[in-house]
PDB file of C-alpha atoms in Angstrom:
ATOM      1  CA  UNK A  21     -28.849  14.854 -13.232  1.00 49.00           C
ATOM      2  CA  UNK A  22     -25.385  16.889 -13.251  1.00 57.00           C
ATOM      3  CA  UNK A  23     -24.151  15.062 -10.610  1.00 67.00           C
ATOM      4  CA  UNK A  24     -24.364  11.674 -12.764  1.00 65.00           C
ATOM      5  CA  UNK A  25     -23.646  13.301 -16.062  1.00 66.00           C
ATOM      6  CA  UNK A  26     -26.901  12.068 -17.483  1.00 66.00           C
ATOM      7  CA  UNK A  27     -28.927  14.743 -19.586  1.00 58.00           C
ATOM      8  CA  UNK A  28     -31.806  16.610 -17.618  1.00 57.00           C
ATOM      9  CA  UNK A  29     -34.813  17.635 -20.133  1.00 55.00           C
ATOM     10  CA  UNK A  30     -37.865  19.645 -18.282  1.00 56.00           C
ATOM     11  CA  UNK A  31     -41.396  20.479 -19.836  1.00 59.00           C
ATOM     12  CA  UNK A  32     -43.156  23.060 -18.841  1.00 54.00           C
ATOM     13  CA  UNK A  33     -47.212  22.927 -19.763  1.00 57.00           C
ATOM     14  CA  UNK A  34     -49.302  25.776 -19.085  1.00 56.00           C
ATOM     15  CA  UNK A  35     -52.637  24.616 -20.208  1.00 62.00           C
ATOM     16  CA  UNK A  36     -54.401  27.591 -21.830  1.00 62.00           C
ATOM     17  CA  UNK A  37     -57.996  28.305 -20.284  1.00 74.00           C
ATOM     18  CA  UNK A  38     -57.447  24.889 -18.033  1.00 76.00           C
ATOM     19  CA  UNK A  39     -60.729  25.374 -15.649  1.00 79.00           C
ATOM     20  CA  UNK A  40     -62.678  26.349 -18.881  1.00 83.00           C
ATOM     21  CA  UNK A  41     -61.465  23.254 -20.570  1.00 84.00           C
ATOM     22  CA  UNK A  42     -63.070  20.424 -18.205  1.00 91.00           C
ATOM     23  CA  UNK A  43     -66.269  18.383 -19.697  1.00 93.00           C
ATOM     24  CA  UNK A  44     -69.244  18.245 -17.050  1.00 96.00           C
ATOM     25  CA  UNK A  45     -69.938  14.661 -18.220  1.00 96.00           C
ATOM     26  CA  UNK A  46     -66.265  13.819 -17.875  1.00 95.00           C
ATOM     27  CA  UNK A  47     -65.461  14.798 -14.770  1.00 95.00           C
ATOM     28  CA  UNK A  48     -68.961  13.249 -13.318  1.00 96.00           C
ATOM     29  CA  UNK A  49     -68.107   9.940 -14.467  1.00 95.00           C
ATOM     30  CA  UNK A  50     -64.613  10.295 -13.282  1.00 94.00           C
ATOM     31  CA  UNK A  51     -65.966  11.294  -9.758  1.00 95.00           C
ATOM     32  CA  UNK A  52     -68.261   8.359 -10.114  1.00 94.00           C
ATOM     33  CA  UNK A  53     -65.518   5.772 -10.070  1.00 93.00           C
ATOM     34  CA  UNK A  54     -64.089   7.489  -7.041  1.00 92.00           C
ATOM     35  CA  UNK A  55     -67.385   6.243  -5.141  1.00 89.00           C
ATOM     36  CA  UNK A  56     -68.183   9.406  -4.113  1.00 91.00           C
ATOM     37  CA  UNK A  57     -71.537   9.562  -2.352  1.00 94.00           C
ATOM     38  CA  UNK A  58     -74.333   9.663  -4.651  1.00 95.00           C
ATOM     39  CA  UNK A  59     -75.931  12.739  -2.966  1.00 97.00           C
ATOM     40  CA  UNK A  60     -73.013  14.743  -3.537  1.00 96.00           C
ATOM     41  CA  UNK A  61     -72.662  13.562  -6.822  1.00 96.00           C
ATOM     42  CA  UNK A  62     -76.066  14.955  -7.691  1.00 97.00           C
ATOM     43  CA  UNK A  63     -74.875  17.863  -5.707  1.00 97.00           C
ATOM     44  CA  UNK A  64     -72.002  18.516  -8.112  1.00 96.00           C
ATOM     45  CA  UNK A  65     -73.917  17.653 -10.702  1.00 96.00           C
ATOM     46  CA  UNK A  66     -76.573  20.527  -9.781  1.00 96.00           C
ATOM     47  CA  UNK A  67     -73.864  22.869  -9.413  1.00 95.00           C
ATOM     48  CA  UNK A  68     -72.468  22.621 -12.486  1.00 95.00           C
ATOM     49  CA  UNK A  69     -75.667  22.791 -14.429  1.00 94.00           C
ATOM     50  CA  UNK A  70     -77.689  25.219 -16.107  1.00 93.00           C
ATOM     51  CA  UNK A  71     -75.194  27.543 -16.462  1.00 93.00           C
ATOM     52  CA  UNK A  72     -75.153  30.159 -19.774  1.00 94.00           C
ATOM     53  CA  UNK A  73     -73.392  32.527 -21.207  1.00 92.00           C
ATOM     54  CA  UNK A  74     -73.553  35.364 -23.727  1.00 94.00           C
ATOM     55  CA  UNK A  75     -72.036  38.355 -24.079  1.00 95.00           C
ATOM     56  CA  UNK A  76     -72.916  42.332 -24.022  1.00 95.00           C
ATOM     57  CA  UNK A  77     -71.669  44.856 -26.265  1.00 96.00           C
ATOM     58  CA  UNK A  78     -73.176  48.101 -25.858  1.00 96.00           C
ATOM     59  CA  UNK A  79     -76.662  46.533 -24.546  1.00 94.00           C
ATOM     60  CA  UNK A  80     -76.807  44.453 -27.751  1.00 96.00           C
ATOM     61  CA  UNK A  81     -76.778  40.530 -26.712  1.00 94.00           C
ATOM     62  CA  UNK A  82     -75.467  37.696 -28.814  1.00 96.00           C
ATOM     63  CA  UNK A  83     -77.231  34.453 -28.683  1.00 96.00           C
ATOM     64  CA  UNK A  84     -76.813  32.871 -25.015  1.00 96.00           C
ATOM     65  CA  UNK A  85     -75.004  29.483 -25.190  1.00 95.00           C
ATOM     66  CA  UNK A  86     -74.945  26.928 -22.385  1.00 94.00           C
ATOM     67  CA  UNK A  87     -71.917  25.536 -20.516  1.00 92.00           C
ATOM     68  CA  UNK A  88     -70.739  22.386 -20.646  1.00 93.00           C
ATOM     69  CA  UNK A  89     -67.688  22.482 -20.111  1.00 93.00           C
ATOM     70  CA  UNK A  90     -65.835  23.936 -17.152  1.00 89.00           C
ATOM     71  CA  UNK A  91     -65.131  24.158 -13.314  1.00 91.00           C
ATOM     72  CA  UNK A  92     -66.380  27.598 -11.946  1.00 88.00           C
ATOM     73  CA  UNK A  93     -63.495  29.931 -11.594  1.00 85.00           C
ATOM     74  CA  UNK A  94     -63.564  31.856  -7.939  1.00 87.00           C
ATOM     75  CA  UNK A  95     -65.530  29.261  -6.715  1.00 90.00           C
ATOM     76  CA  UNK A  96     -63.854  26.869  -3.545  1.00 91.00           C
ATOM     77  CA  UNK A  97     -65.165  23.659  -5.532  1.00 92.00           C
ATOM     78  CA  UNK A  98     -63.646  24.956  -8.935  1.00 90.00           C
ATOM     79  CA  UNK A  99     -60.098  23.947  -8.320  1.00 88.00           C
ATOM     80  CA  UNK A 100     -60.737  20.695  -6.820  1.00 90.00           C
ATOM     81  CA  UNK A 101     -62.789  19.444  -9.297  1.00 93.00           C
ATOM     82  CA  UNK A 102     -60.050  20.099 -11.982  1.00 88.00           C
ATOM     83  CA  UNK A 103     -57.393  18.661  -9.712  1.00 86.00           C
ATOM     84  CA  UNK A 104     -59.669  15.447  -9.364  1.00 90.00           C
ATOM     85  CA  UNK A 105     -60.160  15.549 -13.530  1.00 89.00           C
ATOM     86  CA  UNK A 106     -56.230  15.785 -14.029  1.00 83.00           C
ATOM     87  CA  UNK A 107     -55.663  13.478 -11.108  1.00 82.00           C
ATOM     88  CA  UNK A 108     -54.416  10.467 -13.774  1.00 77.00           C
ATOM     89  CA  UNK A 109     -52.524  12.546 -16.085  1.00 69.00           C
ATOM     90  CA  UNK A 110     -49.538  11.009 -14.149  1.00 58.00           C
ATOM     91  CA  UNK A 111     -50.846   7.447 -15.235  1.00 66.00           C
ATOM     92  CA  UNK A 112     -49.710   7.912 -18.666  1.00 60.00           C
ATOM     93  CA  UNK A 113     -45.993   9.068 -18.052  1.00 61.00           C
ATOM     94  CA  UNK A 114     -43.243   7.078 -18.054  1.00 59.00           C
ATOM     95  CA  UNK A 115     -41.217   9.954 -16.595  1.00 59.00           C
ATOM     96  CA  UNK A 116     -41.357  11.803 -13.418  1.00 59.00           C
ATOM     97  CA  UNK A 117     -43.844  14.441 -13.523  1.00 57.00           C
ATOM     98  CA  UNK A 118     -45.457  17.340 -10.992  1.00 58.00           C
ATOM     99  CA  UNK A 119     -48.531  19.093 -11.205  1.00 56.00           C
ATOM    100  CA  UNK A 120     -49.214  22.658  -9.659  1.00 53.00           C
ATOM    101  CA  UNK A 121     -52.779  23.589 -10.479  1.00 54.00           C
ATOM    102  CA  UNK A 122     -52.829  24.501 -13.826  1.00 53.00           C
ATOM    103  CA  UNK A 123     -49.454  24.032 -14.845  1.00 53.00           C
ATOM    104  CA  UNK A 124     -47.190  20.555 -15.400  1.00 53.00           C
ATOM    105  CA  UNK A 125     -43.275  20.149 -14.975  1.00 50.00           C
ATOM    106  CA  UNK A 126     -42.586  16.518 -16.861  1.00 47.00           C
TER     107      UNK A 126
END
């Protein structure tokens, strides 16, 4: 710190397309270790799948794809299930370290 006169490095991460970026299989077996009740586990479970995408240019359609990885953006559940997937980030630190939803300060 400067009062000390010891060096002060910060990281900023922005992870790029964070929400988009979260495995459904991943994040269920992390919220299985957390004991969280099996009926909401199915729950979460339901809610994340069967989703698909594709995408429309001038009423033409490309092939539709399905998702498997993500937390539903503009959805209350989204950003709690990515905070619970990044939850032990920390664990592998050595230094201090802050998260703020999709961003980290190390």
């Amino acid at each position: 710190s400067l009062e000390s006169s010891f060096q002060t490095d910060v990281i900023v991460l922005d992870f790029s397309k964070a929400f988009d970026r979260v495995p459904h299989q991943q994040l269920m077996l992390k919220l299985s270790l957390l004991c969280i009740d099996p009926l909401a586990l199915s729950w979460i479970n339901c809610f994340l799948a069967n989703r698909f995408r594709y995408t429309l240019i001038e009423g033409h359609h490309s092939a539709t794809h399905e998702v498997v990885s993500c937390v539903p953006q503009g959805s209350d559940l989204g950003p709690l299930l990515f905070l619970i997937f990044i939850n032990n980030l920390p664990s592998g630190i050595s230094s201090s370290i802050r998260l703020f939803a999709d961003d980290c300060v190390l």
